[in-house]
Every structure is written in structure tokens, then in C-alpha cells.
PDB file of C-alpha atoms and ligand atoms in Angstrom:
ATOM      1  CA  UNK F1229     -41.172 220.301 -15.299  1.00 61.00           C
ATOM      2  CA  UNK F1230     -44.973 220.713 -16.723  1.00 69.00           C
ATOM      3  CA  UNK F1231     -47.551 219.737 -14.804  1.00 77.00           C
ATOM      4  CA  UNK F1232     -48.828 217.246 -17.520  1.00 79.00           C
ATOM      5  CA  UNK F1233     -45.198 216.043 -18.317  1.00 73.00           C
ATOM      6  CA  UNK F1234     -44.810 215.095 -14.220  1.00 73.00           C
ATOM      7  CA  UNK F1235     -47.896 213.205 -14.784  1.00 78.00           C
ATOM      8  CA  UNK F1236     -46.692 211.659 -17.589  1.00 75.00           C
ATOM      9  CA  UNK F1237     -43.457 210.129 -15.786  1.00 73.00           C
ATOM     10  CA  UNK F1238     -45.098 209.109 -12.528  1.00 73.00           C
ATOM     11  CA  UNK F1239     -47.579 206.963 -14.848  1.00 76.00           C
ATOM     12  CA  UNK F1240     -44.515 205.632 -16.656  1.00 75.00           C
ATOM     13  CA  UNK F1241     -42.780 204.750 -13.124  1.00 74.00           C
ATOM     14  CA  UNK F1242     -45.784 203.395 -12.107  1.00 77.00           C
ATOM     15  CA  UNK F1243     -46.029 201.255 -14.787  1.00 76.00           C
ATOM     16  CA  UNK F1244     -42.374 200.474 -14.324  1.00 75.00           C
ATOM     17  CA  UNK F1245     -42.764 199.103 -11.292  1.00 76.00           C
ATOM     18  CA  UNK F1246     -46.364 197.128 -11.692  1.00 79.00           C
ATOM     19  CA  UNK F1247     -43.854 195.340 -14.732  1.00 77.00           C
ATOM     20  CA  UNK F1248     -41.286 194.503 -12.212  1.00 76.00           C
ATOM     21  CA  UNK F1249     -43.964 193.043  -9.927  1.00 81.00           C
ATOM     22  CA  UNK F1250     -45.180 190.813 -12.460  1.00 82.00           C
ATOM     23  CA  UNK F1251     -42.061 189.794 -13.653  1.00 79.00           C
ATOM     24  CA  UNK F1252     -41.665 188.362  -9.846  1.00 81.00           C
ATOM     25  CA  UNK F1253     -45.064 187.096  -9.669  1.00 83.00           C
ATOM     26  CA  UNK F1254     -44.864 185.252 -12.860  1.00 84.00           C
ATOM     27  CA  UNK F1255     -41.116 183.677 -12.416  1.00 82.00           C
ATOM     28  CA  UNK F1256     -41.875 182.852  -8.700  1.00 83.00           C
ATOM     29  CA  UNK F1257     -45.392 181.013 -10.338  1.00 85.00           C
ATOM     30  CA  UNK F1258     -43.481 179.401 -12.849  1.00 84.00           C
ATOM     31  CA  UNK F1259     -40.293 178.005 -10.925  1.00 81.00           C
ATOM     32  CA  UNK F1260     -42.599 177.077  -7.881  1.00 85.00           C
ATOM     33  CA  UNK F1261     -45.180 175.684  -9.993  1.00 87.00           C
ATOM     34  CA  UNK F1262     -42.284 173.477 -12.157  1.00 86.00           C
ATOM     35  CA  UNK F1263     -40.656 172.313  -8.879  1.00 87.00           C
ATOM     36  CA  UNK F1264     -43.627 171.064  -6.975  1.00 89.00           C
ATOM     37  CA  UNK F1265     -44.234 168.908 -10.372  1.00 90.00           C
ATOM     38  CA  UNK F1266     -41.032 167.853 -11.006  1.00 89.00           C
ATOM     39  CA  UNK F1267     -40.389 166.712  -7.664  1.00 90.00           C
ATOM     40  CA  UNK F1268     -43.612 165.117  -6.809  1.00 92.00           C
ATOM     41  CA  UNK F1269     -43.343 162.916  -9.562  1.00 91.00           C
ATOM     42  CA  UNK F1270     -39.645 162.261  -8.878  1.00 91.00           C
ATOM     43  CA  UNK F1271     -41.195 161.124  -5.166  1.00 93.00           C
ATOM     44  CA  UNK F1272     -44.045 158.905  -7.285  1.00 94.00           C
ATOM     45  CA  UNK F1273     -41.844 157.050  -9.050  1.00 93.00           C
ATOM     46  CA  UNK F1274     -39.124 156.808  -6.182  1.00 94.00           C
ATOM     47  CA  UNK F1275     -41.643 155.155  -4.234  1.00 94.00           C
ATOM     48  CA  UNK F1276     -42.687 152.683  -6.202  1.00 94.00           C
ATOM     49  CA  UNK F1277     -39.503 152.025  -7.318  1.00 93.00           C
ATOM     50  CA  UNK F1278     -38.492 151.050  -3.782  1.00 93.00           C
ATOM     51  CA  UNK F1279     -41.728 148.883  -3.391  1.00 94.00           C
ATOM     52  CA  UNK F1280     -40.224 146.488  -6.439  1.00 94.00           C
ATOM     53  CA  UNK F1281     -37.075 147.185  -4.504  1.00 94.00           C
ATOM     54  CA  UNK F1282     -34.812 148.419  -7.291  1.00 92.00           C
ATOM     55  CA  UNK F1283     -32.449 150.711  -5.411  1.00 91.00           C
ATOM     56  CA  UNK F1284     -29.892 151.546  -8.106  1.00 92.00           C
ATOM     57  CA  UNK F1285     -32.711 153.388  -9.909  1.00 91.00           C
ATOM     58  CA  UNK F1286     -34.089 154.840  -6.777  1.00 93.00           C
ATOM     59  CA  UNK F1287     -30.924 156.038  -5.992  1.00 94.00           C
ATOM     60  CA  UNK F1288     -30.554 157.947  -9.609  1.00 94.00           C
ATOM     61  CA  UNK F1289     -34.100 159.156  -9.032  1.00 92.00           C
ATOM     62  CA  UNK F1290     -32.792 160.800  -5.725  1.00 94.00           C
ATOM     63  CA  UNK F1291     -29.812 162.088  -7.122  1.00 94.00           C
ATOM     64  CA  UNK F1292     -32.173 163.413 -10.037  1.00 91.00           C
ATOM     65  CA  UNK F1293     -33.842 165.099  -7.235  1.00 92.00           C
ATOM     66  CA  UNK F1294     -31.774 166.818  -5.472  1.00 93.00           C
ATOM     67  CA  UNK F1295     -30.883 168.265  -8.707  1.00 91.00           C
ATOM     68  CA  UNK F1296     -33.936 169.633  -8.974  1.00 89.00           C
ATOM     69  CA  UNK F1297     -33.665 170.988  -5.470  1.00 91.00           C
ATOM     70  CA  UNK F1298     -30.713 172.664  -6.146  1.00 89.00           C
ATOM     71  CA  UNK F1299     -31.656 174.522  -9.471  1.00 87.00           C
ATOM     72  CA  UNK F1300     -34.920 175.668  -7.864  1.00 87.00           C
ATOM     73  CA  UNK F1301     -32.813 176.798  -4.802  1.00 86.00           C
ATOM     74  CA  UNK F1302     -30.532 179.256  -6.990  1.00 83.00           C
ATOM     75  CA  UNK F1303     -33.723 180.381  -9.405  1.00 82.00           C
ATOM     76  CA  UNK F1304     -35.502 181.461  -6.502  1.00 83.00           C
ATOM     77  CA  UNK F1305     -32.005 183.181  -4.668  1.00 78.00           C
ATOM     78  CA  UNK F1306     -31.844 184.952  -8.113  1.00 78.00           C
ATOM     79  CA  UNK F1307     -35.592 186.090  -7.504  1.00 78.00           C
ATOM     80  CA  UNK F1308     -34.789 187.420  -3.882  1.00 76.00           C
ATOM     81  CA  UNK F1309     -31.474 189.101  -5.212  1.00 73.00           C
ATOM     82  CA  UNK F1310     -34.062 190.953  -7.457  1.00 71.00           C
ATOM     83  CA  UNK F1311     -36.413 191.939  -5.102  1.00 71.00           C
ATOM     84  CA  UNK F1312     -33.306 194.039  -2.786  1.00 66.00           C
ATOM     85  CA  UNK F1313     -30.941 196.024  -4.547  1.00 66.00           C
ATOM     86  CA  UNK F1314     -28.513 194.424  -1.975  1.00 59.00           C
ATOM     87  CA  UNK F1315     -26.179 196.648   0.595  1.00 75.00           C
ATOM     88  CA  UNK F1316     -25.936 199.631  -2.508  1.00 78.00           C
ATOM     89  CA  UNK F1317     -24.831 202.580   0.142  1.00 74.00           C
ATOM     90  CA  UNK F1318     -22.649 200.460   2.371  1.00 77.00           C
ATOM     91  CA  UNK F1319     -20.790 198.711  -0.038  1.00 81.00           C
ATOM     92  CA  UNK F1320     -20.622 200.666  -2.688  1.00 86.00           C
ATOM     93  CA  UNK F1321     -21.763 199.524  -6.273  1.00 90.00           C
ATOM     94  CA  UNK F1322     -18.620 197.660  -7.446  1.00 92.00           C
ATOM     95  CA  UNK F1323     -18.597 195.479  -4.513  1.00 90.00           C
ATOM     96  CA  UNK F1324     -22.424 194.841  -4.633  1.00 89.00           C
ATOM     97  CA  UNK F1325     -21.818 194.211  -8.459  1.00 92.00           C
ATOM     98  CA  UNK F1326     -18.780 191.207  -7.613  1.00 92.00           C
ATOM     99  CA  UNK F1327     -21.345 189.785  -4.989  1.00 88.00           C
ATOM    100  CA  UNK F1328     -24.135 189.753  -7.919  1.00 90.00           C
ATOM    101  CA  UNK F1329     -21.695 188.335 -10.458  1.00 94.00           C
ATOM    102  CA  UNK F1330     -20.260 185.278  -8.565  1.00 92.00           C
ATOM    103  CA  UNK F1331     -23.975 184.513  -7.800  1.00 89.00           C
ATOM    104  CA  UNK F1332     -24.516 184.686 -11.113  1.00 92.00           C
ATOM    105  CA  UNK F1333     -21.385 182.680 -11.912  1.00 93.00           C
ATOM    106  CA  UNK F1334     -22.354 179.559  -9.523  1.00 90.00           C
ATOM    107  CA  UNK F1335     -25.824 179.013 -10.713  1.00 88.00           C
ATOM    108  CA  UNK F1336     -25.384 179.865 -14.590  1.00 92.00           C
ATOM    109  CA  UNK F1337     -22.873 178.228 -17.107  1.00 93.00           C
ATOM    110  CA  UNK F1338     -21.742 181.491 -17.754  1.00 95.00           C
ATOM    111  CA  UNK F1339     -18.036 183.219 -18.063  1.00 97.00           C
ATOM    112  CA  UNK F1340     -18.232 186.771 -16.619  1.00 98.00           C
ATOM    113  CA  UNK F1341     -15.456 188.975 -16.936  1.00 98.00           C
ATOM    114  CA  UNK F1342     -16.047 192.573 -14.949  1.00 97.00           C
ATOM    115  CA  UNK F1343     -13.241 195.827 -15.297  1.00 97.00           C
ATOM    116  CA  UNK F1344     -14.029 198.600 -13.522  1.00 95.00           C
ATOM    117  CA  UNK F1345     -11.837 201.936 -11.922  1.00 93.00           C
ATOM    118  CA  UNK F1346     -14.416 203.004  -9.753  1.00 88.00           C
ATOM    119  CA  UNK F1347     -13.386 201.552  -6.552  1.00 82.00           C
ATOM    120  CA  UNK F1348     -14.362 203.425  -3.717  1.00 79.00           C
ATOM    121  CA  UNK F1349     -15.345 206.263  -5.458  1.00 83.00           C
ATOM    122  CA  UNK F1350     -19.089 207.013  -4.525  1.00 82.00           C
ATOM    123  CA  UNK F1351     -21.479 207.134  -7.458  1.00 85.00           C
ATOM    124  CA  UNK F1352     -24.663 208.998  -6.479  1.00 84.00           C
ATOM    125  CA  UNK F1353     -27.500 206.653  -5.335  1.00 82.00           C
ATOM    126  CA  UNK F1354     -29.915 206.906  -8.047  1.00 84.00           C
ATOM    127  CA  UNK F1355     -27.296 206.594 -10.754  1.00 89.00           C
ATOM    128  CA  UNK F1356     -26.373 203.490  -8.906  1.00 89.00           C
ATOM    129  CA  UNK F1357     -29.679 202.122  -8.572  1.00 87.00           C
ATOM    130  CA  UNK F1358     -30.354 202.246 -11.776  1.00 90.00           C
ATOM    131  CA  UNK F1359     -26.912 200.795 -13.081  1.00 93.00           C
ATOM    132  CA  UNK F1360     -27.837 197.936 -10.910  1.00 91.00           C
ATOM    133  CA  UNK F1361     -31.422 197.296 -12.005  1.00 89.00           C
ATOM    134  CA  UNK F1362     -29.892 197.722 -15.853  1.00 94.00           C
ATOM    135  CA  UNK F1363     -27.891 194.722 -14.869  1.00 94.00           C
ATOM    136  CA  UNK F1364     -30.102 192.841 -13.239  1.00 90.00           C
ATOM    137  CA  UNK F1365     -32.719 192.729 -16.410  1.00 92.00           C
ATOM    138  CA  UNK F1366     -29.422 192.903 -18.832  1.00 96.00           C
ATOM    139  CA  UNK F1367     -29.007 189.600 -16.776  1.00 94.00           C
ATOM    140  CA  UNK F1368     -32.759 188.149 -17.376  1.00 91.00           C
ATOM    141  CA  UNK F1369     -32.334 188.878 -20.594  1.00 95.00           C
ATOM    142  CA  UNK F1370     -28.761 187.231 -21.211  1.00 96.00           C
ATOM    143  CA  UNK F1371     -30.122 184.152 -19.439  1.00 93.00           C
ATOM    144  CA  UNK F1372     -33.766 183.860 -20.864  1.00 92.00           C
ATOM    145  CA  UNK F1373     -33.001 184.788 -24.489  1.00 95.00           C
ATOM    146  CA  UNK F1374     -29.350 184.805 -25.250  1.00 96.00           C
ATOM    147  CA  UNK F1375     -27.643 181.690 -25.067  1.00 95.00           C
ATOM    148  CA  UNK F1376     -24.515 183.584 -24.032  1.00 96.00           C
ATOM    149  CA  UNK F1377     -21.418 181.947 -22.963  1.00 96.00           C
ATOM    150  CA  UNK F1378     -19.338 185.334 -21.837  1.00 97.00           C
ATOM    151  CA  UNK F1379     -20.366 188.473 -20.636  1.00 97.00           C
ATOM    152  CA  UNK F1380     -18.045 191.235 -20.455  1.00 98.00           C
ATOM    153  CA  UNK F1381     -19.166 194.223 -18.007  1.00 98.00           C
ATOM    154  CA  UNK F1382     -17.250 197.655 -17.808  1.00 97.00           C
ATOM    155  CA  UNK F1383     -17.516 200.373 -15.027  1.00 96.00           C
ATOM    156  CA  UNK F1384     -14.918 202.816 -15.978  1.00 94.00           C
ATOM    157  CA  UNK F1385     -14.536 206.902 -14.895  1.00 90.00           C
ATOM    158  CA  UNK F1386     -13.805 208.713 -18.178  1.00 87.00           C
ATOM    159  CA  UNK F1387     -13.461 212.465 -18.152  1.00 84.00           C
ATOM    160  CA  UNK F1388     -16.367 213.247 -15.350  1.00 83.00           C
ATOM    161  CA  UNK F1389     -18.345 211.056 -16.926  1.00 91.00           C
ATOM    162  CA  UNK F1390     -19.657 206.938 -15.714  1.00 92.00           C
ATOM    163  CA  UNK F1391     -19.245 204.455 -18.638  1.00 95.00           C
ATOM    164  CA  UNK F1392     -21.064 201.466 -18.476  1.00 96.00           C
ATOM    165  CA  UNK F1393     -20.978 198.462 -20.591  1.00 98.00           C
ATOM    166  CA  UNK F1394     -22.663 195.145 -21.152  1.00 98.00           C
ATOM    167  CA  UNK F1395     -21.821 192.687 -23.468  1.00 97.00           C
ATOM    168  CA  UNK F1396     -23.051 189.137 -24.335  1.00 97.00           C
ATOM    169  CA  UNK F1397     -21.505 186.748 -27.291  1.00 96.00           C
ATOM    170  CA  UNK F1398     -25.503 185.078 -27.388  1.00 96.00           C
ATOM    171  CA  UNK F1399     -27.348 184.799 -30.525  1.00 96.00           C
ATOM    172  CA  UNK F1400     -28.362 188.712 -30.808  1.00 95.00           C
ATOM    173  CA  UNK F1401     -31.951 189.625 -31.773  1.00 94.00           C
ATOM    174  CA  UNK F1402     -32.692 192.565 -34.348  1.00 91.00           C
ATOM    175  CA  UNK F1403     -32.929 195.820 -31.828  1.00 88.00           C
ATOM    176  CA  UNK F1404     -33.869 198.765 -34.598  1.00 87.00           C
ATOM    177  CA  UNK F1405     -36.863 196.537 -34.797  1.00 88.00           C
ATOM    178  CA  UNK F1406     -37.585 195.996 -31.524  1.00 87.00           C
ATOM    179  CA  UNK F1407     -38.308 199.649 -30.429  1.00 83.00           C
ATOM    180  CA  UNK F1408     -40.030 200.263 -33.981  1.00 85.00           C
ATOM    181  CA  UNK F1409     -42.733 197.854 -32.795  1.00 84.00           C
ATOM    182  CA  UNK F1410     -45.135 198.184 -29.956  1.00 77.00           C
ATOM    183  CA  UNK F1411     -44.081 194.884 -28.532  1.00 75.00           C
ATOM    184  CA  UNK F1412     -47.004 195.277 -25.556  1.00 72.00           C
ATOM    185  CA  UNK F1413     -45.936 193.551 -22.338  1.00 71.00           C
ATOM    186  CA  UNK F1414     -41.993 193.514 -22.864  1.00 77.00           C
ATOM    187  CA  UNK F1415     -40.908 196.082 -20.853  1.00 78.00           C
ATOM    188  CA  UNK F1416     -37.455 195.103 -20.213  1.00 87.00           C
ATOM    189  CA  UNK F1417     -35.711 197.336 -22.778  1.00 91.00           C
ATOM    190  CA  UNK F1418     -37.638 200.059 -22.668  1.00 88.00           C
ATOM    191  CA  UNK F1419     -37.783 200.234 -18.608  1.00 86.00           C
ATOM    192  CA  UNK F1420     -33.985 199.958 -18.873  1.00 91.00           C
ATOM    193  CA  UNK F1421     -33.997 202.921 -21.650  1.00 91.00           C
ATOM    194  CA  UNK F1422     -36.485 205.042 -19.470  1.00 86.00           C
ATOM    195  CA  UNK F1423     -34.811 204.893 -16.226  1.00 88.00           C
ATOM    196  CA  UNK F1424     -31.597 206.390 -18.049  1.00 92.00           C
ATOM    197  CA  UNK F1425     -33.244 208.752 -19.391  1.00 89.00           C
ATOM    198  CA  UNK F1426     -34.758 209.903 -16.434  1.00 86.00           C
ATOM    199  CA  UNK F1427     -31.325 210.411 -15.202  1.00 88.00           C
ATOM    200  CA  UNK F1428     -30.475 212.583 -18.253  1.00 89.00           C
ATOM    201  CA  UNK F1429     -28.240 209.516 -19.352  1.00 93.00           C
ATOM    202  CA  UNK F1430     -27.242 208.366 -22.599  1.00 95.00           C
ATOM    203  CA  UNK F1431     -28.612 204.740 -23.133  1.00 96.00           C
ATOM    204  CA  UNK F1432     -27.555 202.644 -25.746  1.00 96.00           C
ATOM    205  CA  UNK F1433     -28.552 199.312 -27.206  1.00 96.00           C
ATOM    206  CA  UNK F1434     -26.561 197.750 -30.064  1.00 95.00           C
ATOM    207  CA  UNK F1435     -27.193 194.218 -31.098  1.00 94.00           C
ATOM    208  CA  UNK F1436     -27.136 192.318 -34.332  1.00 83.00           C
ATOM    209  CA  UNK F1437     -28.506 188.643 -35.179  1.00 79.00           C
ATOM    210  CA  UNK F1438     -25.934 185.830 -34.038  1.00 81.00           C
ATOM    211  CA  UNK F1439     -23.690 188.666 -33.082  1.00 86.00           C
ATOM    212  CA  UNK F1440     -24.101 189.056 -29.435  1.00 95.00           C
ATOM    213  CA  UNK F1441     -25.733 192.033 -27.496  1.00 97.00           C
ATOM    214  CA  UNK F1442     -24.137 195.180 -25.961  1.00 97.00           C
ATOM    215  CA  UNK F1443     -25.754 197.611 -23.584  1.00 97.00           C
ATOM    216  CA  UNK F1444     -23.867 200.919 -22.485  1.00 97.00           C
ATOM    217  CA  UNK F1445     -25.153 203.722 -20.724  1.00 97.00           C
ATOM    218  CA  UNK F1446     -23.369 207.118 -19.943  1.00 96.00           C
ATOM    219  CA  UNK F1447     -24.040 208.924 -16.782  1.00 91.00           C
ATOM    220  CA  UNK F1448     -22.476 212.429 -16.155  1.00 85.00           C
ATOM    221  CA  UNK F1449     -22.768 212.213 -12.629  1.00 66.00           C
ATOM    222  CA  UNK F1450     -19.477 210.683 -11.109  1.00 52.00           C
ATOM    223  CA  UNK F1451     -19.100 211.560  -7.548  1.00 52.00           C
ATOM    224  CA  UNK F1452     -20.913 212.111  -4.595  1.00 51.00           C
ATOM    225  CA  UNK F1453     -19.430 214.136  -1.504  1.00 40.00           C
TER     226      UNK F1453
HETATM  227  N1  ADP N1324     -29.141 189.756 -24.540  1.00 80.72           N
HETATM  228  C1  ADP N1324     -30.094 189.400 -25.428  1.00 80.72           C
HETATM  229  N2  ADP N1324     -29.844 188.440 -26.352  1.00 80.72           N
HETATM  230  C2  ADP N1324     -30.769 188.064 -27.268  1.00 80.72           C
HETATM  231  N3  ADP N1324     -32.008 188.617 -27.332  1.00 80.72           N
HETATM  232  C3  ADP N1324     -32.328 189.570 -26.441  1.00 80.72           C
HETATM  233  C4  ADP N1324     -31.407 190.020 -25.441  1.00 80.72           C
HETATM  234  N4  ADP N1324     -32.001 190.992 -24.719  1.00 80.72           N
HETATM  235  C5  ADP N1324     -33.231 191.147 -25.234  1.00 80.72           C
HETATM  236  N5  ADP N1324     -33.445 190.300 -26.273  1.00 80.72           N
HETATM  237  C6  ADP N1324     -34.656 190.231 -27.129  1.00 80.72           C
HETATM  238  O1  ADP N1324     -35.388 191.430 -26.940  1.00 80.72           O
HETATM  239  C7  ADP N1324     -36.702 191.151 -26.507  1.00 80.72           C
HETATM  240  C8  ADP N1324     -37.170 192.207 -25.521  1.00 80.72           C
HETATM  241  O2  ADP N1324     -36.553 192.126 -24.263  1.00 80.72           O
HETATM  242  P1  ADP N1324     -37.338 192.693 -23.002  1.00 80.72           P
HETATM  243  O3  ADP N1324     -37.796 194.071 -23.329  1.00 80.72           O
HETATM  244  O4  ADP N1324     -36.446 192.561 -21.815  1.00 80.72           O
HETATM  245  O5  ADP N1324     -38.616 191.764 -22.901  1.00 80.72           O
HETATM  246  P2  ADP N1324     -38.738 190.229 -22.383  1.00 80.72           P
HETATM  247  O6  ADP N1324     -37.432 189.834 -21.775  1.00 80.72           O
HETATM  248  O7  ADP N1324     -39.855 190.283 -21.395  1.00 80.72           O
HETATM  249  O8  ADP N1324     -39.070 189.413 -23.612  1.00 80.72           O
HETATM  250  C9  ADP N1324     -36.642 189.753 -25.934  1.00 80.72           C
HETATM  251  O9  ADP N1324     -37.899 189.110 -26.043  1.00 80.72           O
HETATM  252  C10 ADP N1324     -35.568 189.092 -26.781  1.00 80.72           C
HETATM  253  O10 ADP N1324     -36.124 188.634 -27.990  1.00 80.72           O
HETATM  254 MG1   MG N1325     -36.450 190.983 -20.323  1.00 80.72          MG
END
């Protein structure tokens, strides 16, 4: 690799990773901030409540509550589950993948159906990393912009090669578009599309208004020894 090309990729990994950081900063701002109002108001009006001594609406307010508690509880598990790529080289990635999805599953309303053949087969470590950071912002992005009921993921060994899908049903945005424009500050898709490439993968976006979104990325690289 050229000197200036090396250059070139470190700034883009840099900038990778200064996008992931602010990702965290700014969800772990917003849910914290959200929570601390929602629930100290809850607490205002709880208390008064109780001084006029109405205690069937004080006890919907504290049901109401601990709603609150809850939903902040699995936003901010999601947040930690993106800060560690989990147990990757002990587990193995479809085994880290079923712990991710029925976390998912428990604190989203959404259906997730995952096929794979990879079972204990080891998949290098970067390739896995980066299949499980596609996931993880394929996952942001199903449950900040989609409106997805099901998503369908596939791991399947084909002829030497890793096939990876994700699909959502959601309400599909216009993609062709997306990377035509300069879009600064959205570096979801493109981080996703740089670390395969970095990998020599094949990286593949398809996605059409009110027609759902699919993601698949081909790796060469199948087995480690
Ligand atoms: N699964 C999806 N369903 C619908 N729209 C999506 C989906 N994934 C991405 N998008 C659209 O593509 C845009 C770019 O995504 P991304 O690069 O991750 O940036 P960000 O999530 O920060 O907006 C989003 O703002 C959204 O409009
Ligand atoms: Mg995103």
C-alpha cells in the first residue's frame, strides 16, 4: 500500500471511530437526559397526587414509572452491548449473534428470524468484527428509521465464500440517492460500506421506498485454522 493511500485509511478509521463515539455520547445524552425528565416529573406529580390523597392515580403514575424505568434500562443495555463486541473469540459469531438478537427481541417489538450454517466453523476475527458492527448499526438503523416489523438475517457458507444478509420489511428510504449526496454527519452507511471494503468484501445496499431494506455483504474469507 502507498504511503499516502495508508494515510488516507487511518484518517478514514479514525474518523470511523470518533463517529462511533459520538453516536454513544449523543444516545447516552439523549436517553439519560429524557429519563431524568420523564421521571422527575412522574415523581412531581406522584407527590402531590398523594398529598390530595388520590391513590388510584398515584398508583397509575407509578406504574407509568416504572415503565419508564424499564425502557431506559434496555436503551442503555443496548448502548453497553455497543460499546463490547461481546465474547466474539470464545463463542464464536453465531452464538454472540443469538445472544444479540434475543436482546434485541425483548426490548423491541420486533420479529427476528436468523438462518445460518456456520456453526462452529471459525470465521477470522476481523471478518467477524465487522459482520457484527454491520449488525449492530443495520440494527440502529432498523430501529431509528425503519418502522420494521421483521428482520430476516442470513449467515450461510457458499462455495468458500461468507454470505451475509439483512433484511427489514420498514418503510425503505431511496439508497442510489443517499451515497450520491454528501449527507455530512451520517456515517452509518458509509462506515458499514468502508469497513467491508477494507476487508476486500463485497458490500451491498438495496432498498426501495415502502419496500423494506436489505444489506448483504460477501466475505471470501471462511475459515480460520
Ligand atoms: N433500514 C432502514 N430503513 C429505512 N431507512 C433507513 C434504513 N437504514 C438507513 N436508512 C436511511 O438512511 C439514512 C442514513 O443512515 P446512516 O448512514 O446510518 O445515518 P443515520 O442513521 O445517522 O441517519 C438514514 O438517515 C435513513 O434515512
Ligand atoms: Mg445510522
Amino acid at each position: 500500500m502507498e504511503d499516502a493511500e495508508a494515510r488516507e485509511l487511518s484518517k478514514k478509521i479514525l474518523a470511523m471511530q470518533e463517529e462511533e463515539r459520538h453516536r454513544i455520547s449523543r444516545d447516552l445524552h439523549d436517553e439519560i437526559g429524557q429519563f431524568s425528565v420523564s421521571l422527575g416529573s412522574a415523581l412531581n406529580i406522584i407527590e402531590k397526587e398523594i398529598g390530595k390523597r388520590n391513590f388510584d392515580t398515584t398508583l397509575r403514575l407509578i406504574k407509568n414509572a416504572k415503565k419508564i424505568l424499564t425502557d431506559t434500562t434496555n436503551k442503555i443495555r443496548t448502548l453497553f452491548i455497543d460499546l463490547r463486541p461481546a465474547e466474539l473469540d470464545m463463542l464464536g459469531l453465531p452464538s454472540v449473534l443469538r445472544e444479540l438478537f434475543s436482546h434485541y427481541t425483548k426490548s423491541y417489538p420486533l420479529n427476528i428470524k436468523f438462518r445460518e450454517n456456520i456453526g462452529s466453523i471459525r470465521i477470522k476475527d476481523d471478518a467477524a468484527i465487522t459482520l457484527y458492527r454491520v449488525i449492530q448499526e443495520a440494527f440502529n438503523n432498523i430501529i431509528k428509521h425503519a418502522k420494521a416489523k421483521n428482520v430476516k438475517i442470513g449467515l450461510l457458507l457458499k462455495k468458500g465464500e461468507i454470505n451475509f444478509t439483512i433484511e427489514d420489511d420498514g418503510i425503505g428510504f431511496d439508497a442510489d440517492a443517499f451515497f450520491k449526496e454528501a449527507n455530512v454527519g451520517k456515517f452509518g452507511l458509509r462506515g458499514m460500506r468502508e469497513r467491508v471494503d477494507l476487508l476486500n468484501g463485497k458490500f451491498l445496499l438495496q432498498s426501495k421506498s415502502k419496500n423494506g431494506t436489505k444489506i448483504s455483504v460477501i466475505f471470501p474469507v471462511t475459515e480460520e485454522i
